[in-house]
XYZ file of N, CA and C in Angstrom:
279
model
N 23.567 -35.148 141.250
C 24.871 -35.710 141.008
C 25.616 -34.797 140.033
N 26.859 -34.552 140.302
C 27.665 -33.696 139.439
C 28.633 -34.542 138.625
N 29.087 -33.966 137.548
C 30.033 -34.662 136.677
C 31.413 -34.699 137.338
N 32.178 -35.733 137.100
C 33.522 -35.797 137.680
C 34.416 -34.723 137.065
N 35.320 -34.203 137.844
C 36.244 -33.180 137.372
C 37.479 -33.827 136.774
N 38.042 -33.158 135.813
C 39.274 -33.659 135.206
C 40.396 -33.584 136.236
N 41.211 -34.601 136.264
C 42.281 -34.630 137.267
C 43.584 -34.039 136.730
N 43.719 -33.963 135.426
C 44.938 -33.409 134.854
C 44.587 -32.347 133.826
N 45.501 -31.428 133.647
C 45.338 -30.447 132.585
C 46.325 -30.788 131.488
N 45.930 -30.545 130.274
C 46.794 -30.883 129.151
C 47.712 -29.708 128.847
N 48.998 -29.960 128.885
C 49.997 -28.948 128.556
C 50.599 -29.284 127.206
N 50.839 -28.291 126.378
C 51.486 -28.597 125.100
C 52.929 -29.035 125.315
N 53.343 -29.993 124.521
C 54.720 -30.473 124.623
C 55.633 -29.517 123.869
N 56.641 -29.013 124.548
C 57.599 -28.113 123.936
C 58.978 -28.756 124.064
N 59.587 -29.030 122.929
C 60.907 -29.670 122.916
C 61.979 -28.659 123.307
N 63.072 -29.146 123.831
C 64.197 -28.308 124.252
C 65.236 -28.219 123.136
N 66.086 -27.205 123.204
C 67.219 -27.024 122.297
C 66.796 -27.024 120.824
N 65.807 -26.218 120.490
C 65.363 -26.109 119.110
C 66.258 -25.131 118.355
N 66.544 -25.406 117.080
C 67.330 -24.436 116.316
C 66.495 -23.195 116.011
N 67.132 -22.063 115.925
C 66.417 -20.829 115.590
C 65.936 -20.918 114.143
N 64.750 -20.373 113.839
C 64.190 -20.499 112.491
C 65.048 -19.882 111.390
N 65.812 -18.835 111.698
C 66.580 -18.167 110.654
C 67.929 -18.832 110.376
N 68.280 -19.866 111.102
C 69.529 -20.587 110.861
C 69.321 -21.600 109.724
N 70.394 -22.039 109.076
C 70.244 -23.009 107.972
C 69.523 -24.295 108.387
N 69.826 -24.826 109.563
C 69.139 -26.054 109.998
C 67.720 -25.785 110.465
N 67.432 -24.547 110.872
C 66.092 -24.204 111.340
C 65.111 -23.886 110.241
N 65.600 -23.535 109.035
C 64.698 -23.159 107.946
C 63.771 -24.300 107.540
N 64.254 -25.532 107.632
C 63.437 -26.682 107.241
C 62.947 -27.493 108.436
N 63.297 -27.069 109.643
C 62.863 -27.769 110.850
C 61.363 -27.539 111.049
N 60.652 -28.531 111.551
C 59.209 -28.412 111.785
C 58.945 -28.095 113.254
N 58.347 -26.926 113.504
C 58.021 -26.465 114.848
C 56.520 -26.614 115.087
N 56.174 -27.034 116.280
C 54.771 -27.030 116.680
C 54.368 -25.583 116.954
N 53.082 -25.246 116.872
C 52.677 -23.847 117.083
C 53.142 -23.259 118.415
N 53.091 -24.036 119.485
C 53.520 -23.518 120.786
C 55.037 -23.334 120.845
N 55.780 -24.115 120.047
C 57.224 -23.924 119.969
C 57.568 -22.714 119.110
N 56.808 -22.506 118.047
C 57.065 -21.384 117.140
C 56.713 -20.051 117.777
N 55.856 -20.053 118.775
C 55.406 -18.803 119.403
C 56.563 -18.023 120.007
N 57.626 -18.699 120.358
C 58.787 -18.040 120.958
C 59.380 -16.994 120.009
N 59.292 -17.233 118.693
C 59.905 -16.338 117.710
C 58.897 -15.444 116.992
N 57.635 -15.533 117.328
C 56.617 -14.729 116.652
C 55.969 -13.763 117.635
N 55.235 -12.777 117.113
C 54.531 -11.870 118.022
C 53.198 -12.444 118.513
N 52.976 -13.737 118.328
C 51.709 -14.375 118.699
C 51.942 -15.457 119.746
N 50.887 -15.782 120.472
C 50.959 -16.887 121.426
C 50.760 -18.202 120.672
N 51.044 -19.296 121.333
C 50.844 -20.605 120.722
C 49.390 -20.861 120.384
N 48.507 -20.425 121.258
C 47.078 -20.610 121.000
C 46.621 -19.799 119.797
N 47.127 -18.566 119.684
C 46.764 -17.728 118.542
C 47.270 -18.351 117.250
N 48.493 -18.870 117.263
C 49.012 -19.540 116.066
C 48.155 -20.760 115.713
N 47.746 -21.526 116.709
C 46.894 -22.694 116.470
C 45.564 -22.277 115.852
N 44.991 -21.184 116.359
C 43.724 -20.700 115.809
C 43.901 -20.147 114.396
N 45.016 -19.483 114.127
C 45.277 -18.971 112.783
C 45.451 -20.118 111.790
N 46.054 -21.214 112.239
C 46.192 -22.396 111.385
C 44.817 -23.013 111.133
N 43.992 -23.102 112.159
C 42.660 -23.682 112.003
C 41.806 -22.862 111.043
N 41.985 -21.536 111.058
C 41.230 -20.653 110.145
C 41.919 -20.518 108.792
N 43.066 -21.183 108.635
C 43.860 -21.163 107.407
C 44.263 -19.748 106.998
N 44.687 -18.971 107.984
C 45.143 -17.608 107.738
C 46.634 -17.544 107.442
N 47.368 -18.566 107.825
C 48.814 -18.587 107.607
C 49.193 -19.911 106.952
N 50.366 -19.934 106.323
C 50.883 -21.168 105.724
C 51.355 -22.099 106.831
N 51.154 -23.397 106.622
C 51.590 -24.392 107.600
C 51.773 -25.732 106.905
N 52.353 -26.675 107.608
C 52.550 -28.036 107.109
C 51.618 -28.947 107.889
N 50.858 -29.782 107.170
C 49.939 -30.719 107.814
C 50.340 -32.129 107.400
N 50.592 -32.976 108.377
C 51.043 -34.332 108.070
C 49.935 -35.370 108.204
N 48.699 -34.936 108.232
C 47.583 -35.851 108.373
C 47.065 -35.922 109.796
N 47.863 -35.470 110.745
C 47.448 -35.489 112.145
C 47.774 -34.185 112.857
N 48.978 -33.684 112.654
C 49.434 -32.498 113.364
C 49.773 -31.380 112.380
N 49.747 -30.157 112.879
C 50.128 -28.997 112.087
C 51.460 -28.465 112.591
N 52.313 -28.099 111.661
C 53.634 -27.593 111.982
C 53.910 -26.336 111.181
N 54.892 -25.571 111.637
C 55.412 -24.430 110.897
C 56.897 -24.678 110.662
N 57.357 -24.479 109.436
C 58.789 -24.591 109.177
C 59.451 -23.280 109.581
N 60.761 -23.315 109.708
C 61.481 -22.104 110.051
C 61.282 -21.020 109.004
N 61.252 -21.401 107.722
C 61.037 -20.430 106.651
C 59.648 -19.793 106.775
N 58.642 -20.565 107.164
C 57.297 -20.016 107.345
C 57.240 -19.072 108.540
N 57.987 -19.368 109.582
C 58.041 -18.489 110.752
C 58.689 -17.162 110.372
N 59.798 -17.225 109.634
C 60.478 -16.001 109.202
C 59.549 -15.175 108.321
N 58.826 -15.816 107.383
C 57.895 -15.103 106.509
C 56.741 -14.500 107.311
N 56.265 -15.208 108.331
C 55.177 -14.702 109.170
C 55.616 -13.461 109.941
N 56.813 -13.496 110.480
C 57.331 -12.339 111.211
C 57.500 -11.153 110.265
N 58.010 -11.401 109.069
C 58.161 -10.321 108.089
C 56.807 -9.749 107.685
N 55.816 -10.615 107.559
C 54.476 -10.173 107.151
C 53.846 -9.236 108.171
N 54.069 -9.476 109.446
C 53.444 -8.673 110.487
C 54.382 -7.627 111.091
N 55.535 -7.410 110.472
C 56.458 -6.381 110.937
C 56.035 -5.044 110.358
N 55.913 -4.042 111.202
C 55.558 -2.695 110.762
C 56.823 -1.871 110.664
N 57.065 -1.355 109.495
C 58.239 -0.522 109.264
C 57.924 0.926 109.631
N 58.926 1.686 110.084
C 58.675 3.091 110.397
C 58.391 3.878 109.125
N 57.585 4.890 109.266
C 57.218 5.730 108.142
C 58.420 6.533 107.688
N 58.681 6.518 106.397
C 59.793 7.284 105.859
C 59.246 8.532 105.190
N 59.781 9.653 105.560
C 59.349 10.904 104.952
C 59.956 11.015 103.561
N 59.164 11.534 102.645
C 59.672 11.756 101.297
C 60.467 13.055 101.296
N 61.487 13.118 100.491
C 62.269 14.358 100.476
C 61.423 15.522 99.970
N 61.637 16.668 100.572
C 60.872 17.858 100.194
C 61.263 18.284 98.772
N 60.282 18.755 98.051
C 60.549 19.208 96.685
C 61.391 20.488 96.733
N 62.260 20.577 95.783
C 63.083 21.805 95.687
C 62.215 22.939 95.166
N 62.380 24.083 95.733
C 61.580 25.245 95.295
C 61.955 25.581 93.860
N 60.939 25.710 93.046
C 61.182 25.993 91.625
C 61.197 27.464 91.347
């Protein structure tokens, strides 16, 4: 006898018409990890795993984990690689 197969797959709920994190209303808005993935270089699953490993700042309300817009902006800044700037050549003495 085999185990019954699941009839449905669980999809993360993603709300529509979310404010962008860098806008004034988005800075304090609470985004779910799969919603925040749109503005980060990570997938929703990666963000969820980073929250579980406590590698990034997040908001926990006792049941769910969220990222505020300010945390998303800080996360993007943290993982942004700037181009290398050459130092000016020394003047010949």
